[in-house]
Amino acid sequence: MNPENKTFHILTFGCQMNAHDSDWLGRALGAHGWTRAPEDRARVVLVNTCSVREKPERKVYDLLGRLSRLGADVPGRFFAVGGCVAQQVGRGFFERYPLVRLVFGTDQTARVPRALDALASGAEPGPLALLDFESAFLPRALHLPALAGEPGAGGEQGAVQPETGDAALARPGQAFVSIMQGCDNFCAYCIVPYVRGRQKSRPAADVLAEVRALALRGVREMTLLGQNVNSYGLDRHGDGTGFAALLRQVCAVDGVTRVRFTTSHPKDLAPEVVEAFGTLPQLCPALHLPLQAGSDRVLAAMGRGYDMRRYLDLVAALRAARPGIALTTDLMVGFPGETEDDFRQTLEAMRAVGYESSFSFAYSDRPGTRSVDMAHKIAQAEKLDRLARLQALQEELTARALAARVGERAVVLLEAESRRQDGRGPVAWRGRDEGGRVVNVPLGGGSGRAGRLLDVKVVQAKKHSLRGEAVGEPW
Ligand code: SAH
Ligand code: SF4
Ligand code: F3S
């Protein structure tokens, strides 16, 4: 054992909540004297896991198997498993993988730096399991990202970001701000309420303090994060501030240019929030509004709490409040009992709304959820066939939505420089427009552009992105 060796590596799976937790963990460990190292050299490998579908869970087991065969020469090497699979499997990891010395649940991230210090120094023999749910949103030290231009800042200087499995990362100039934890909806298929616990809203004052601190560090775009942000403040931990009021307060913070939020549940999207799209210029014209299925029968069996009529009324109201709003969604095929006719209604709904993009999944049984016991499970081959048809339609809708942008103006938040592989031709920058679409812009080099905004004219639509021409300089 070498107590002096405080090197770590983080692998992250799952949704933005996990990416956000890993991001924070990386910075918090830095503040505790830890430094990053490659996965086969690090003393500690942290794996932040997701269990929302069958496959990601299997991925964790495969990954731990692979990691166990690496780095045998690193003295005192061990693993920490966190997130949703850790919450579910708990101490089970200790028996299966002897190198796992810490498991931590989704409410326990704040306690991980100390636990790793204790395990690494030998003060705590381990193995250690931190799995309790807390009764309120645990405050944790902010550990903000580095200022633009500081060592460790985003963009060319790289490295505040966690190493990633498949989770989305915070991008330069942009930050996720957690406003709530957990979920109370218990959709019939979903494991999230079991692995993330009950909904706990974070006090508005804490949210605003973080937003102000980030804006002072040059962050232009804030994404408010929660499993169901539309019910922010409605649980007993709320301080009376509802989601629409929180949005107004966040948009009013000096330096905040863009605000997004995710995820929305259609049943809880209040008229005031729809209206906010028309009245708050900082609120980006983009909304991820998970539909799941287009058949009322399936929606009812899923326990989603809305029907197609309510959903399409919301879409109409959103488009009236903010014409051109980019709508994206989550869709699931093969829920127990889903017929070909039900599935066709999902395709029809996709056409009716004209989603710009979507995440789509084949239903899988998750332990402890209601749908496990439902009759008429759909064969895997049928699910995959429906998924392929759905994704083919989405390609068509995406192409149509992108083509409609050609000739329009956009404001792009610059993320990263991408050189042409042959080394010739102008340097391009990649970023995202207000609607969240990827835009590539040929633009002279020069560091320090990551995280800045640029006015562009859209000149071409590619399969999954746009090409723009700069109008003026980044600001
Ligand atoms: N809170 C978010 C979604 C969280 S899970 C919401 O309510 O929209 C992300 C997506 O995973 C879900 O929208 C759903 O489409 C998918 N998903 C959840 N459980 C699943 C399961 N058992 N099988 C397949 N997909 C699932
Ligand atoms: Fe899961 Fe439903 Fe909660 Fe989303 S709203 S996290 S799908 S239970
Ligand atoms: Fe996965 Fe947990 Fe998020 S199950 S989707 S990482 S809440």
mmCIF file of C-alpha atoms and ligand atoms in Angstrom, residues 15 17 50-54 182-183 185 187-192 226-229 262-266 288-292 302 304 306 329-333 335 359-366 369 371, ligand 1:
data_model
loop_
_atom_site.group_PDB
_atom_site.id
_atom_site.type_symbol
_atom_site.label_atom_id
_atom_site.label_comp_id
_atom_site.label_asym_id
_atom_site.label_seq_id
_atom_site.Cartn_x
_atom_site.Cartn_y
_atom_site.Cartn_z
ATOM 1 C CA CYS A 15 -27.903 10.620 -17.534
ATOM 2 C CA MET A 17 -27.382 13.737 -13.134
ATOM 3 C CA CYS A 50 -26.717 3.760 -14.430
ATOM 4 C CA SER A 51 -29.380 1.082 -14.153
ATOM 5 C CA VAL A 52 -32.235 2.558 -16.156
ATOM 6 C CA ARG A 53 -32.068 -0.171 -18.788
ATOM 7 C CA GLU A 54 -30.732 -3.695 -18.806
ATOM 8 C CA GLY A 182 -35.127 11.963 -6.988
ATOM 9 C CA CYS A 183 -38.529 11.400 -8.523
ATOM 10 C CA ASN A 185 -43.688 9.627 -10.372
ATOM 11 C CA CYS A 187 -43.884 5.377 -14.054
ATOM 12 C CA ALA A 188 -44.645 1.656 -14.383
ATOM 13 C CA TYR A 189 -41.389 0.772 -16.179
ATOM 14 C CA CYS A 190 -38.929 2.999 -14.355
ATOM 15 C CA ILE A 191 -36.332 2.201 -11.724
ATOM 16 C CA VAL A 192 -35.289 5.815 -11.111
ATOM 17 C CA GLY A 226 -33.689 17.267 -12.247
ATOM 18 C CA GLN A 227 -35.697 14.140 -13.143
ATOM 19 C CA ASN A 228 -38.895 16.167 -13.227
ATOM 20 C CA VAL A 229 -38.069 19.870 -13.023
ATOM 21 C CA THR A 262 -34.233 19.097 -18.283
ATOM 22 C CA THR A 263 -36.154 16.821 -17.817
ATOM 23 C CA SER A 264 -39.765 17.928 -18.128
ATOM 24 C CA HIS A 265 -42.730 15.724 -17.437
ATOM 25 C CA PRO A 266 -45.683 16.660 -19.684
ATOM 26 C CA HIS A 288 -37.014 18.050 -24.268
ATOM 27 C CA LEU A 289 -40.495 16.725 -23.558
ATOM 28 C CA PRO A 290 -40.524 12.919 -23.169
ATOM 29 C CA LEU A 291 -43.572 11.396 -24.831
ATOM 30 C CA GLN A 292 -42.676 7.672 -24.411
ATOM 31 C CA MET A 302 -47.279 3.276 -18.178
ATOM 32 C CA ARG A 304 -47.735 8.665 -17.341
ATOM 33 C CA TYR A 306 -51.398 12.435 -19.717
ATOM 34 C CA THR A 329 -38.231 13.620 -26.837
ATOM 35 C CA ASP A 330 -37.711 10.173 -25.312
ATOM 36 C CA LEU A 331 -39.599 7.250 -26.825
ATOM 37 C CA MET A 332 -39.959 3.651 -25.789
ATOM 38 C CA VAL A 333 -41.055 0.731 -27.942
ATOM 39 C CA PHE A 335 -43.908 -1.804 -23.551
ATOM 40 C CA PHE A 359 -33.715 9.194 -27.694
ATOM 41 C CA SER A 360 -35.425 5.881 -28.245
ATOM 42 C CA PHE A 361 -35.244 2.664 -26.297
ATOM 43 C CA ALA A 362 -36.526 -0.887 -26.383
ATOM 44 C CA TYR A 363 -38.444 -1.609 -23.184
ATOM 45 C CA SER A 364 -36.655 -3.811 -20.687
ATOM 46 C CA ASP A 365 -37.853 -5.203 -17.329
ATOM 47 C CA ARG A 366 -36.306 -3.459 -14.348
ATOM 48 C CA THR A 369 -41.097 -1.953 -11.203
ATOM 49 C CA SER A 371 -44.420 -3.483 -15.533
HETATM 50 N N1 SAH B 1 -37.095 11.591 -15.854
HETATM 51 C C1 SAH B 1 -37.039 11.434 -17.215
HETATM 52 C C2 SAH B 1 -36.431 10.177 -17.769
HETATM 53 C C3 SAH B 1 -35.497 9.357 -17.015
HETATM 54 S S1 SAH B 1 -35.033 7.827 -17.702
HETATM 55 C C4 SAH B 1 -38.443 11.461 -17.725
HETATM 56 O O1 SAH B 1 -39.384 11.197 -17.043
HETATM 57 O O2 SAH B 1 -38.578 11.738 -18.871
HETATM 58 C C5 SAH B 1 -34.673 8.214 -19.396
HETATM 59 C C6 SAH B 1 -35.461 7.425 -20.373
HETATM 60 O O3 SAH B 1 -35.145 6.064 -20.298
HETATM 61 C C7 SAH B 1 -36.955 7.479 -20.184
HETATM 62 O O4 SAH B 1 -37.524 8.626 -20.690
HETATM 63 C C8 SAH B 1 -37.415 6.242 -20.900
HETATM 64 O O5 SAH B 1 -37.683 6.505 -22.256
HETATM 65 C C9 SAH B 1 -36.206 5.307 -20.801
HETATM 66 N N2 SAH B 1 -36.494 4.200 -19.887
HETATM 67 C C10 SAH B 1 -36.767 4.270 -18.570
HETATM 68 N N3 SAH B 1 -37.006 3.042 -18.074
HETATM 69 C C11 SAH B 1 -36.902 2.172 -19.112
HETATM 70 C C12 SAH B 1 -37.061 0.763 -19.248
HETATM 71 N N4 SAH B 1 -37.427 -0.015 -18.233
HETATM 72 N N5 SAH B 1 -36.859 0.210 -20.468
HETATM 73 C C13 SAH B 1 -36.524 0.974 -21.530
HETATM 74 N N6 SAH B 1 -36.369 2.314 -21.457
HETATM 75 C C14 SAH B 1 -36.559 2.916 -20.266
#
